[in-house]
Amino acid sequence: MRISVDIDEEILRDVMALTGEKSKSPALAKAVTEFVRRQRAREFGRLIREGAFDYPDPDEGAGTANPIPPLA
């Protein structure tokens, strides 16, 4: 998809240097992709910290033995 944006030349040079790309479009695409990946990872981490994936253990308190023996 093509878009037009105004980006400071110094920032654009920094993006090109940090991404290792020699052209503007691939540099911006790589930077935006990385930004989105990091934001999603940050959101996933927040959900984990808040317990969004914690489910009750049906065996908890049932008196079952640990199936994994302790290390000797």
PDB file with SEQRES, HELIX, SHEET and CRYST1 records, atoms N, CA, C and O in Angstrom:
SEQRES   1 A   72  MET ARG ILE SER VAL ASP ILE ASP GLU GLU ILE LEU ARG          
SEQRES   2 A   72  ASP VAL MET ALA LEU THR GLY GLU LYS SER LYS SER PRO          
SEQRES   3 A   72  ALA LEU ALA LYS ALA VAL THR GLU PHE VAL ARG ARG GLN          
SEQRES   4 A   72  ARG ALA ARG GLU PHE GLY ARG LEU ILE ARG GLU GLY ALA          
SEQRES   5 A   72  PHE ASP TYR PRO ASP PRO ASP GLU GLY ALA GLY THR ALA          
SEQRES   6 A   72  ASN PRO ILE PRO PRO LEU ALA                                  
HELIX    1 AA1 GLU A    9  THR A   19  1                                  11    
HELIX    2 AA2 LYS A   24  ARG A   49  1                                  26    
CRYST1    1.000    1.000    1.000  90.00  90.00  90.00 P 1           1          
ATOM      1  N   MET A   1       0.841  -1.163   0.000  1.00  0.00           N  
ATOM      2  CA  MET A   1       0.000   0.000   0.000  1.00  0.00           C  
ATOM      3  C   MET A   1       0.892   1.233   0.000  1.00  0.00           C  
ATOM      4  O   MET A   1       1.875   1.300   0.738  1.00  0.00           O  
ATOM      5  N   ARG A   2       0.555   2.172  -0.801  1.00  0.00           N  
ATOM      6  CA  ARG A   2       1.335   3.404  -0.877  1.00  0.00           C  
ATOM      7  C   ARG A   2       0.649   4.495  -0.075  1.00  0.00           C  
ATOM      8  O   ARG A   2      -0.567   4.670  -0.155  1.00  0.00           O  
ATOM      9  N   ILE A   3       1.447   5.232   0.703  1.00  0.00           N  
ATOM     10  CA  ILE A   3       0.940   6.384   1.438  1.00  0.00           C  
ATOM     11  C   ILE A   3       1.978   7.490   1.369  1.00  0.00           C  
ATOM     12  O   ILE A   3       3.146   7.248   1.064  1.00  0.00           O  
ATOM     13  N   SER A   4       1.543   8.683   1.651  1.00  0.00           N  
ATOM     14  CA  SER A   4       2.459   9.825   1.713  1.00  0.00           C  
ATOM     15  C   SER A   4       2.492  10.329   3.147  1.00  0.00           C  
ATOM     16  O   SER A   4       1.448  10.591   3.745  1.00  0.00           O  
ATOM     17  N   VAL A   5       3.691  10.464   3.695  1.00  0.00           N  
ATOM     18  CA  VAL A   5       3.850  10.968   5.054  1.00  0.00           C  
ATOM     19  C   VAL A   5       5.020  11.949   5.086  1.00  0.00           C  
ATOM     20  O   VAL A   5       5.961  11.849   4.299  1.00  0.00           O  
ATOM     21  N   ASP A   6       4.937  12.879   6.000  1.00  0.00           N  
ATOM     22  CA  ASP A   6       6.036  13.816   6.210  1.00  0.00           C  
ATOM     23  C   ASP A   6       6.870  13.312   7.377  1.00  0.00           C  
ATOM     24  O   ASP A   6       6.385  13.222   8.505  1.00  0.00           O  
ATOM     25  N   ILE A   7       8.127  12.983   7.098  1.00  0.00           N  
ATOM     26  CA  ILE A   7       9.038  12.482   8.125  1.00  0.00           C  
ATOM     27  C   ILE A   7      10.308  13.318   8.071  1.00  0.00           C  
ATOM     28  O   ILE A   7      10.870  13.561   7.003  1.00  0.00           O  
ATOM     29  N   ASP A   8      10.740  13.746   9.238  1.00  0.00           N  
ATOM     30  CA  ASP A   8      11.960  14.521   9.340  1.00  0.00           C  
ATOM     31  C   ASP A   8      13.121  13.742   8.712  1.00  0.00           C  
ATOM     32  O   ASP A   8      13.269  12.547   8.969  1.00  0.00           O  
ATOM     33  N   GLU A   9      13.932  14.394   7.908  1.00  0.00           N  
ATOM     34  CA  GLU A   9      15.042  13.735   7.209  1.00  0.00           C  
ATOM     35  C   GLU A   9      16.025  13.085   8.177  1.00  0.00           C  
ATOM     36  O   GLU A   9      16.538  12.001   7.900  1.00  0.00           O  
ATOM     37  N   GLU A  10      16.291  13.729   9.298  1.00  0.00           N  
ATOM     38  CA  GLU A  10      17.227  13.158  10.270  1.00  0.00           C  
ATOM     39  C   GLU A  10      16.674  11.860  10.857  1.00  0.00           C  
ATOM     40  O   GLU A  10      17.402  10.881  11.017  1.00  0.00           O  
ATOM     41  N   ILE A  11      15.390  11.866  11.173  1.00  0.00           N  
ATOM     42  CA  ILE A  11      14.750  10.663  11.696  1.00  0.00           C  
ATOM     43  C   ILE A  11      14.783   9.557  10.640  1.00  0.00           C  
ATOM     44  O   ILE A  11      15.054   8.400  10.960  1.00  0.00           O  
ATOM     45  N   LEU A  12      14.513   9.906   9.405  1.00  0.00           N  
ATOM     46  CA  LEU A  12      14.529   8.926   8.330  1.00  0.00           C  
ATOM     47  C   LEU A  12      15.931   8.331   8.150  1.00  0.00           C  
ATOM     48  O   LEU A  12      16.069   7.131   7.914  1.00  0.00           O  
ATOM     49  N   ARG A  13      16.948   9.149   8.257  1.00  0.00           N  
ATOM     50  CA  ARG A  13      18.326   8.640   8.187  1.00  0.00           C  
ATOM     51  C   ARG A  13      18.604   7.688   9.343  1.00  0.00           C  
ATOM     52  O   ARG A  13      19.244   6.652   9.165  1.00  0.00           O  
ATOM     53  N   ASP A  14      18.118   8.048  10.532  1.00  0.00           N  
ATOM     54  CA  ASP A  14      18.292   7.169  11.694  1.00  0.00           C  
ATOM     55  C   ASP A  14      17.591   5.828  11.475  1.00  0.00           C  
ATOM     56  O   ASP A  14      18.146   4.776  11.791  1.00  0.00           O  
ATOM     57  N   VAL A  15      16.375   5.867  10.937  1.00  0.00           N  
ATOM     58  CA  VAL A  15      15.629   4.638  10.676  1.00  0.00           C  
ATOM     59  C   VAL A  15      16.389   3.766   9.682  1.00  0.00           C  
ATOM     60  O   VAL A  15      16.488   2.553   9.865  1.00  0.00           O  
ATOM     61  N   MET A  16      16.913   4.370   8.653  1.00  0.00           N  
ATOM     62  CA  MET A  16      17.660   3.618   7.647  1.00  0.00           C  
ATOM     63  C   MET A  16      18.921   3.006   8.262  1.00  0.00           C  
ATOM     64  O   MET A  16      19.273   1.867   7.955  1.00  0.00           O  
ATOM     65  N   ALA A  17      19.589   3.752   9.116  1.00  0.00           N  
ATOM     66  CA  ALA A  17      20.805   3.245   9.758  1.00  0.00           C  
ATOM     67  C   ALA A  17      20.473   2.114  10.735  1.00  0.00           C  
ATOM     68  O   ALA A  17      21.168   1.098  10.770  1.00  0.00           O  
ATOM     69  N   LEU A  18      19.421   2.288  11.520  1.00  0.00           N  
ATOM     70  CA  LEU A  18      19.058   1.285  12.521  1.00  0.00           C  
ATOM     71  C   LEU A  18      18.514   0.002  11.905  1.00  0.00           C  
ATOM     72  O   LEU A  18      18.717  -1.083  12.452  1.00  0.00           O  
ATOM     73  N   THR A  19      17.830   0.115  10.778  1.00  0.00           N  
ATOM     74  CA  THR A  19      17.282  -1.079  10.139  1.00  0.00           C  
ATOM     75  C   THR A  19      18.283  -1.739   9.208  1.00  0.00           C  
ATOM     76  O   THR A  19      18.133  -2.912   8.863  1.00  0.00           O  
ATOM     77  N   GLY A  20      19.304  -0.995   8.798  1.00  0.00           N  
ATOM     78  CA  GLY A  20      20.280  -1.538   7.867  1.00  0.00           C  
ATOM     79  C   GLY A  20      19.827  -1.487   6.421  1.00  0.00           C  
ATOM     80  O   GLY A  20      20.495  -2.021   5.536  1.00  0.00           O  
ATOM     81  N   GLU A  21      18.700  -0.851   6.180  1.00  0.00           N  
ATOM     82  CA  GLU A  21      18.170  -0.737   4.821  1.00  0.00           C  
ATOM     83  C   GLU A  21      18.793   0.476   4.129  1.00  0.00           C  
ATOM     84  O   GLU A  21      19.114   1.477   4.769  1.00  0.00           O  
ATOM     85  N   LYS A  22      18.954   0.366   2.828  1.00  0.00           N  
ATOM     86  CA  LYS A  22      19.544   1.458   2.061  1.00  0.00           C  
ATOM     87  C   LYS A  22      18.492   2.321   1.379  1.00  0.00           C  
ATOM     88  O   LYS A  22      18.800   3.408   0.890  1.00  0.00           O  
ATOM     89  N   SER A  23      17.263   1.846   1.345  1.00  0.00           N  
ATOM     90  CA  SER A  23      16.171   2.587   0.727  1.00  0.00           C  
ATOM     91  C   SER A  23      15.148   2.987   1.787  1.00  0.00           C  
ATOM     92  O   SER A  23      15.008   2.327   2.817  1.00  0.00           O  
ATOM     93  N   LYS A  24      14.447   4.066   1.518  1.00  0.00           N  
ATOM     94  CA  LYS A  24      13.498   4.606   2.496  1.00  0.00           C  
ATOM     95  C   LYS A  24      12.318   3.672   2.748  1.00  0.00           C  
ATOM     96  O   LYS A  24      11.995   3.376   3.899  1.00  0.00           O  
ATOM     97  N   SER A  25      11.679   3.211   1.686  1.00  0.00           N  
ATOM     98  CA  SER A  25      10.468   2.393   1.858  1.00  0.00           C  
ATOM     99  C   SER A  25      10.720   1.116   2.650  1.00  0.00           C  
ATOM    100  O   SER A  25       9.981   0.844   3.596  1.00  0.00           O  
ATOM    101  N   PRO A  26      11.734   0.320   2.304  1.00  0.00           N  
ATOM    102  CA  PRO A  26      11.981  -0.881   3.115  1.00  0.00           C  
ATOM    103  C   PRO A  26      12.357  -0.556   4.559  1.00  0.00           C  
ATOM    104  O   PRO A  26      12.003  -1.294   5.478  1.00  0.00           O  
ATOM    105  N   ALA A  27      13.064   0.534   4.753  1.00  0.00           N  
ATOM    106  CA  ALA A  27      13.446   0.935   6.112  1.00  0.00           C  
ATOM    107  C   ALA A  27      12.214   1.259   6.938  1.00  0.00           C  
ATOM    108  O   ALA A  27      12.098   0.818   8.082  1.00  0.00           O  
ATOM    109  N   LEU A  28      11.295   2.026   6.370  1.00  0.00           N  
ATOM    110  CA  LEU A  28      10.073   2.379   7.090  1.00  0.00           C  
ATOM    111  C   LEU A  28       9.201   1.152   7.322  1.00  0.00           C  
ATOM    112  O   LEU A  28       8.629   0.990   8.400  1.00  0.00           O  
ATOM    113  N   ALA A  29       9.097   0.298   6.325  1.00  0.00           N  
ATOM    114  CA  ALA A  29       8.293  -0.913   6.479  1.00  0.00           C  
ATOM    115  C   ALA A  29       8.841  -1.783   7.601  1.00  0.00           C  
ATOM    116  O   ALA A  29       8.077  -2.308   8.410  1.00  0.00           O  
ATOM    117  N   LYS A  30      10.156  -1.937   7.655  1.00  0.00           N  
ATOM    118  CA  LYS A  30      10.784  -2.747   8.696  1.00  0.00           C  
ATOM    119  C   LYS A  30      10.563  -2.115  10.071  1.00  0.00           C  
ATOM    120  O   LYS A  30      10.265  -2.817  11.037  1.00  0.00           O  
ATOM    121  N   ALA A  31      10.706  -0.799  10.158  1.00  0.00           N  
ATOM    122  CA  ALA A  31      10.535  -0.101  11.434  1.00  0.00           C  
ATOM    123  C   ALA A  31       9.095  -0.203  11.933  1.00  0.00           C  
ATOM    124  O   ALA A  31       8.864  -0.432  13.121  1.00  0.00           O  
ATOM    125  N   VAL A  32       8.139  -0.037  11.041  1.00  0.00           N  
ATOM    126  CA  VAL A  32       6.731  -0.114  11.439  1.00  0.00           C  
ATOM    127  C   VAL A  32       6.374  -1.536  11.854  1.00  0.00           C  
ATOM    128  O   VAL A  32       5.665  -1.734  12.840  1.00  0.00           O  
ATOM    129  N   THR A  33       6.856  -2.518  11.116  1.00  0.00           N  
ATOM    130  CA  THR A  33       6.602  -3.914  11.458  1.00  0.00           C  
ATOM    131  C   THR A  33       7.166  -4.248  12.833  1.00  0.00           C  
ATOM    132  O   THR A  33       6.508  -4.915  13.632  1.00  0.00           O  
ATOM    133  N   GLU A  34       8.365  -3.794  13.105  1.00  0.00           N  
ATOM    134  CA  GLU A  34       8.991  -4.041  14.404  1.00  0.00           C  
ATOM    135  C   GLU A  34       8.229  -3.335  15.524  1.00  0.00           C  
ATOM    136  O   GLU A  34       8.063  -3.888  16.611  1.00  0.00           O  
ATOM    137  N   PHE A  35       7.770  -2.118  15.256  1.00  0.00           N  
ATOM    138  CA  PHE A  35       6.992  -1.384  16.252  1.00  0.00           C  
ATOM    139  C   PHE A  35       5.720  -2.154  16.607  1.00  0.00           C  
ATOM    140  O   PHE A  35       5.394  -2.308  17.784  1.00  0.00           O  
ATOM    141  N   VAL A  36       5.009  -2.632  15.601  1.00  0.00           N  
ATOM    142  CA  VAL A  36       3.768  -3.379  15.833  1.00  0.00           C  
ATOM    143  C   VAL A  36       4.063  -4.667  16.602  1.00  0.00           C  
ATOM    144  O   VAL A  36       3.330  -5.011  17.528  1.00  0.00           O  
ATOM    145  N   ARG A  37       5.130  -5.383  16.227  1.00  0.00           N  
ATOM    146  CA  ARG A  37       5.498  -6.610  16.920  1.00  0.00           C  
ATOM    147  C   ARG A  37       5.773  -6.347  18.403  1.00  0.00           C  
ATOM    148  O   ARG A  37       5.330  -7.103  19.268  1.00  0.00           O  
ATOM    149  N   ARG A  38       6.500  -5.278  18.682  1.00  0.00           N  
ATOM    150  CA  ARG A  38       6.828  -4.958  20.081  1.00  0.00           C  
ATOM    151  C   ARG A  38       5.594  -4.541  20.873  1.00  0.00           C  
ATOM    152  O   ARG A  38       5.463  -4.894  22.045  1.00  0.00           O  
ATOM    153  N   GLN A  39       4.688  -3.790  20.245  1.00  0.00           N  
ATOM    154  CA  GLN A  39       3.468  -3.378  20.936  1.00  0.00           C  
ATOM    155  C   GLN A  39       2.614  -4.604  21.272  1.00  0.00           C  
ATOM    156  O   GLN A  39       2.054  -4.695  22.364  1.00  0.00           O  
ATOM    157  N   ARG A  40       2.520  -5.544  20.326  1.00  0.00           N  
ATOM    158  CA  ARG A  40       1.754  -6.766  20.584  1.00  0.00           C  
ATOM    159  C   ARG A  40       2.391  -7.581  21.697  1.00  0.00           C  
ATOM    160  O   ARG A  40       1.686  -8.128  22.545  1.00  0.00           O  
ATOM    161  N   ALA A  41       3.713  -7.667  21.704  1.00  0.00           N  
ATOM    162  CA  ALA A  41       4.418  -8.396  22.766  1.00  0.00           C  
ATOM    163  C   ALA A  41       4.199  -7.719  24.113  1.00  0.00           C  
ATOM    164  O   ALA A  41       4.012  -8.398  25.122  1.00  0.00           O  
ATOM    165  N   ARG A  42       4.219  -6.408  24.141  1.00  0.00           N  
ATOM    166  CA  ARG A  42       3.985  -5.660  25.378  1.00  0.00           C  
ATOM    167  C   ARG A  42       2.571  -5.931  25.896  1.00  0.00           C  
ATOM    168  O   ARG A  42       2.375  -6.140  27.093  1.00  0.00           O  
ATOM    169  N   GLU A  43       1.594  -5.927  24.997  1.00  0.00           N  
ATOM    170  CA  GLU A  43       0.214  -6.188  25.386  1.00  0.00           C  
ATOM    171  C   GLU A  43       0.062  -7.626  25.906  1.00  0.00           C  
ATOM    172  O   GLU A  43      -0.627  -7.858  26.899  1.00  0.00           O  
ATOM    173  N   PHE A  44       0.703  -8.578  25.237  1.00  0.00           N  
ATOM    174  CA  PHE A  44       0.653  -9.966  25.679  1.00  0.00           C  
ATOM    175  C   PHE A  44       1.266 -10.100  27.078  1.00  0.00           C  
ATOM    176  O   PHE A  44       0.715 -10.791  27.934  1.00  0.00           O  
ATOM    177  N   GLY A  45       2.389  -9.448  27.303  1.00  0.00           N  
ATOM    178  CA  GLY A  45       3.023  -9.465  28.626  1.00  0.00           C  
ATOM    179  C   GLY A  45       2.118  -8.884  29.692  1.00  0.00           C  
ATOM    180  O   GLY A  45       2.050  -9.402  30.807  1.00  0.00           O  
ATOM    181  N   ARG A  46       1.423  -7.809  29.354  1.00  0.00           N  
ATOM    182  CA  ARG A  46       0.492  -7.190  30.309  1.00  0.00           C  
ATOM    183  C   ARG A  46      -0.619  -8.170  30.657  1.00  0.00           C  
ATOM    184  O   ARG A  46      -0.982  -8.313  31.825  1.00  0.00           O  
ATOM    185  N   LEU A  47      -1.156  -8.842  29.653  1.00  0.00           N  
ATOM    186  CA  LEU A  47      -2.225  -9.805  29.898  1.00  0.00           C  
ATOM    187  C   LEU A  47      -1.745 -10.954  30.785  1.00  0.00           C  
ATOM    188  O   LEU A  47      -2.475 -11.411  31.665  1.00  0.00           O  
ATOM    189  N   ILE A  48      -0.520 -11.416  30.551  1.00  0.00           N  
ATOM    190  CA  ILE A  48       0.035 -12.487  31.392  1.00  0.00           C  
ATOM    191  C   ILE A  48       0.173 -12.011  32.829  1.00  0.00           C  
ATOM    192  O   ILE A  48      -0.211 -12.720  33.759  1.00  0.00           O  
ATOM    193  N   ARG A  49       0.727 -10.798  33.017  1.00  0.00           N  
ATOM    194  CA  ARG A  49       0.909 -10.263  34.371  1.00  0.00           C  
ATOM    195  C   ARG A  49      -0.419 -10.104  35.100  1.00  0.00           C  
ATOM    196  O   ARG A  49      -0.491 -10.272  36.317  1.00  0.00           O  
ATOM    197  N   GLU A  50      -1.475  -9.776  34.345  1.00  0.00           N  
ATOM    198  CA  GLU A  50      -2.787  -9.575  34.962  1.00  0.00           C  
ATOM    199  C   GLU A  50      -3.542 -10.886  35.165  1.00  0.00           C  
ATOM    200  O   GLU A  50      -4.646 -10.889  35.710  1.00  0.00           O  
ATOM    201  N   GLY A  51      -2.947 -12.007  34.726  1.00  0.00           N  
ATOM    202  CA  GLY A  51      -3.566 -13.298  34.955  1.00  0.00           C  
ATOM    203  C   GLY A  51      -4.628 -13.684  33.946  1.00  0.00           C  
ATOM    204  O   GLY A  51      -5.461 -14.544  34.232  1.00  0.00           O  
ATOM    205  N   ALA A  52      -4.620 -13.080  32.789  1.00  0.00           N  
ATOM    206  CA  ALA A  52      -5.641 -13.364  31.773  1.00  0.00           C  
ATOM    207  C   ALA A  52      -5.609 -14.809  31.312  1.00  0.00           C  
ATOM    208  O   ALA A  52      -6.612 -15.311  30.805  1.00  0.00           O  
ATOM    209  N   PHE A  53      -4.483 -15.491  31.474  1.00  0.00           N  
ATOM    210  CA  PHE A  53      -4.364 -16.869  31.017  1.00  0.00           C  
ATOM    211  C   PHE A  53      -4.283 -17.859  32.168  1.00  0.00           C  
ATOM    212  O   PHE A  53      -3.954 -19.027  31.958  1.00  0.00           O  
ATOM    213  N   ASP A  54      -4.581 -17.405  33.384  1.00  0.00           N  
ATOM    214  CA  ASP A  54      -4.583 -18.290  34.541  1.00  0.00           C  
ATOM    215  C   ASP A  54      -5.937 -18.988  34.626  1.00  0.00           C  
ATOM    216  O   ASP A  54      -6.982 -18.339  34.657  1.00  0.00           O  
ATOM    217  N   TYR A  55      -5.904 -20.286  34.662  1.00  0.00           N  
ATOM    218  CA  TYR A  55      -7.134 -21.055  34.764  1.00  0.00           C  
ATOM    219  C   TYR A  55      -7.049 -21.902  36.023  1.00  0.00           C  
ATOM    220  O   TYR A  55      -5.960 -22.323  36.413  1.00  0.00           O  
ATOM    221  N   PRO A  56      -8.178 -22.153  36.658  1.00  0.00           N  
ATOM    222  CA  PRO A  56      -8.138 -22.972  37.878  1.00  0.00           C  
ATOM    223  C   PRO A  56      -7.658 -24.386  37.575  1.00  0.00           C  
ATOM    224  O   PRO A  56      -7.984 -24.959  36.536  1.00  0.00           O  
ATOM    225  N   ASP A  57      -6.881 -24.935  38.497  1.00  0.00           N  
ATOM    226  CA  ASP A  57      -6.361 -26.287  38.359  1.00  0.00           C  
ATOM    227  C   ASP A  57      -7.404 -27.256  38.905  1.00  0.00           C  
ATOM    228  O   ASP A  57      -7.704 -27.234  40.099  1.00  0.00           O  
ATOM    229  N   PRO A  58      -7.962 -28.110  38.039  1.00  0.00           N  
ATOM    230  CA  PRO A  58      -9.014 -29.016  38.517  1.00  0.00           C  
ATOM    231  C   PRO A  58      -8.502 -30.029  39.537  1.00  0.00           C  
ATOM    232  O   PRO A  58      -9.292 -30.562  40.316  1.00  0.00           O  
ATOM    233  N   ASP A  59      -7.203 -30.306  39.551  1.00  0.00           N  
ATOM    234  CA  ASP A  59      -6.634 -31.272  40.492  1.00  0.00           C  
ATOM    235  C   ASP A  59      -6.166 -30.628  41.791  1.00  0.00           C  
ATOM    236  O   ASP A  59      -5.750 -31.331  42.712  1.00  0.00           O  
ATOM    237  N   GLU A  60      -6.226 -29.325  41.875  1.00  0.00           N  
ATOM    238  CA  GLU A  60      -5.731 -28.631  43.063  1.00  0.00           C  
ATOM    239  C   GLU A  60      -6.573 -29.026  44.274  1.00  0.00           C  
ATOM    240  O   GLU A  60      -7.798 -28.905  44.263  1.00  0.00           O  
ATOM    241  N   GLY A  61      -5.912 -29.489  45.290  1.00  0.00           N  
ATOM    242  CA  GLY A  61      -6.606 -29.867  46.520  1.00  0.00           C  
ATOM    243  C   GLY A  61      -7.248 -31.233  46.460  1.00  0.00           C  
ATOM    244  O   GLY A  61      -7.928 -31.636  47.403  1.00  0.00           O  
ATOM    245  N   ALA A  62      -7.046 -31.966  45.354  1.00  0.00           N  
ATOM    246  CA  ALA A  62      -7.670 -33.287  45.234  1.00  0.00           C  
ATOM    247  C   ALA A  62      -6.817 -34.361  45.903  1.00  0.00           C  
ATOM    248  O   ALA A  62      -7.233 -35.517  45.969  1.00  0.00           O  
ATOM    249  N   GLY A  63      -5.656 -34.009  46.393  1.00  0.00           N  
ATOM    250  CA  GLY A  63      -4.803 -34.963  47.085  1.00  0.00           C  
ATOM    251  C   GLY A  63      -4.040 -35.872  46.148  1.00  0.00           C  
ATOM    252  O   GLY A  63      -3.556 -36.920  46.575  1.00  0.00           O  
ATOM    253  N   THR A  64      -3.920 -35.512  44.909  1.00  0.00           N  
ATOM    254  CA  THR A  64      -3.174 -36.340  43.962  1.00  0.00           C  
ATOM    255  C   THR A  64      -1.686 -36.107  44.141  1.00  0.00           C  
ATOM    256  O   THR A  64      -1.251 -34.999  44.453  1.00  0.00           O  
ATOM    257  N   ALA A  65      -0.916 -37.156  43.943  1.00  0.00           N  
ATOM    258  CA  ALA A  65       0.536 -37.055  44.079  1.00  0.00           C  
ATOM    259  C   ALA A  65       1.114 -36.357  42.865  1.00  0.00           C  
ATOM    260  O   ALA A  65       0.536 -36.384  41.779  1.00  0.00           O  
ATOM    261  N   ASN A  66       2.259 -35.734  43.066  1.00  0.00           N  
ATOM    262  CA  ASN A  66       2.955 -35.075  41.958  1.00  0.00           C  
ATOM    263  C   ASN A  66       3.479 -36.146  41.012  1.00  0.00           C  
ATOM    264  O   ASN A  66       4.249 -37.007  41.439  1.00  0.00           O  
ATOM    265  N   PRO A  67       3.084 -36.120  39.732  1.00  0.00           N  
ATOM    266  CA  PRO A  67       3.534 -37.156  38.795  1.00  0.00           C  
ATOM    267  C   PRO A  67       5.000 -37.044  38.435  1.00  0.00           C  
ATOM    268  O   PRO A  67       5.555 -37.970  37.844  1.00  0.00           O  
ATOM    269  N   ILE A  68       5.639 -35.945  38.771  1.00  0.00           N  
ATOM    270  CA  ILE A  68       7.058 -35.755  38.467  1.00  0.00           C  
ATOM    271  C   ILE A  68       7.829 -35.917  39.773  1.00  0.00           C  
ATOM    272  O   ILE A  68       7.667 -35.115  40.693  1.00  0.00           O  
ATOM    273  N   PRO A  69       8.669 -36.956  39.859  1.00  0.00           N  
ATOM    274  CA  PRO A  69       9.391 -37.163  41.110  1.00  0.00           C  
ATOM    275  C   PRO A  69      10.434 -36.061  41.323  1.00  0.00           C  
ATOM    276  O   PRO A  69      10.937 -35.492  40.355  1.00  0.00           O  
ATOM    277  N   PRO A  70      10.761 -35.760  42.576  1.00  0.00           N  
ATOM    278  CA  PRO A  70      11.773 -34.728  42.864  1.00  0.00           C  
ATOM    279  C   PRO A  70      13.167 -35.182  42.413  1.00  0.00           C  
ATOM    280  O   PRO A  70      13.447 -36.378  42.331  1.00  0.00           O  
ATOM    281  N   LEU A  71      14.020 -34.222  42.129  1.00  0.00           N  
ATOM    282  CA  LEU A  71      15.394 -34.539  41.778  1.00  0.00           C  
ATOM    283  C   LEU A  71      16.133 -35.052  42.993  1.00  0.00           C  
ATOM    284  O   LEU A  71      15.922 -34.569  44.106  1.00  0.00           O  
ATOM    285  N   ALA A  72      17.008 -36.041  42.784  1.00  0.00           N  
ATOM    286  CA  ALA A  72      17.753 -36.626  43.898  1.00  0.00           C  
ATOM    287  C   ALA A  72      18.932 -35.785  44.277  1.00  0.00           C  
ATOM    288  O   ALA A  72      19.669 -36.133  45.199  1.00  0.00           O  
TER     289      ALA A  72                                                      
END                                                                             
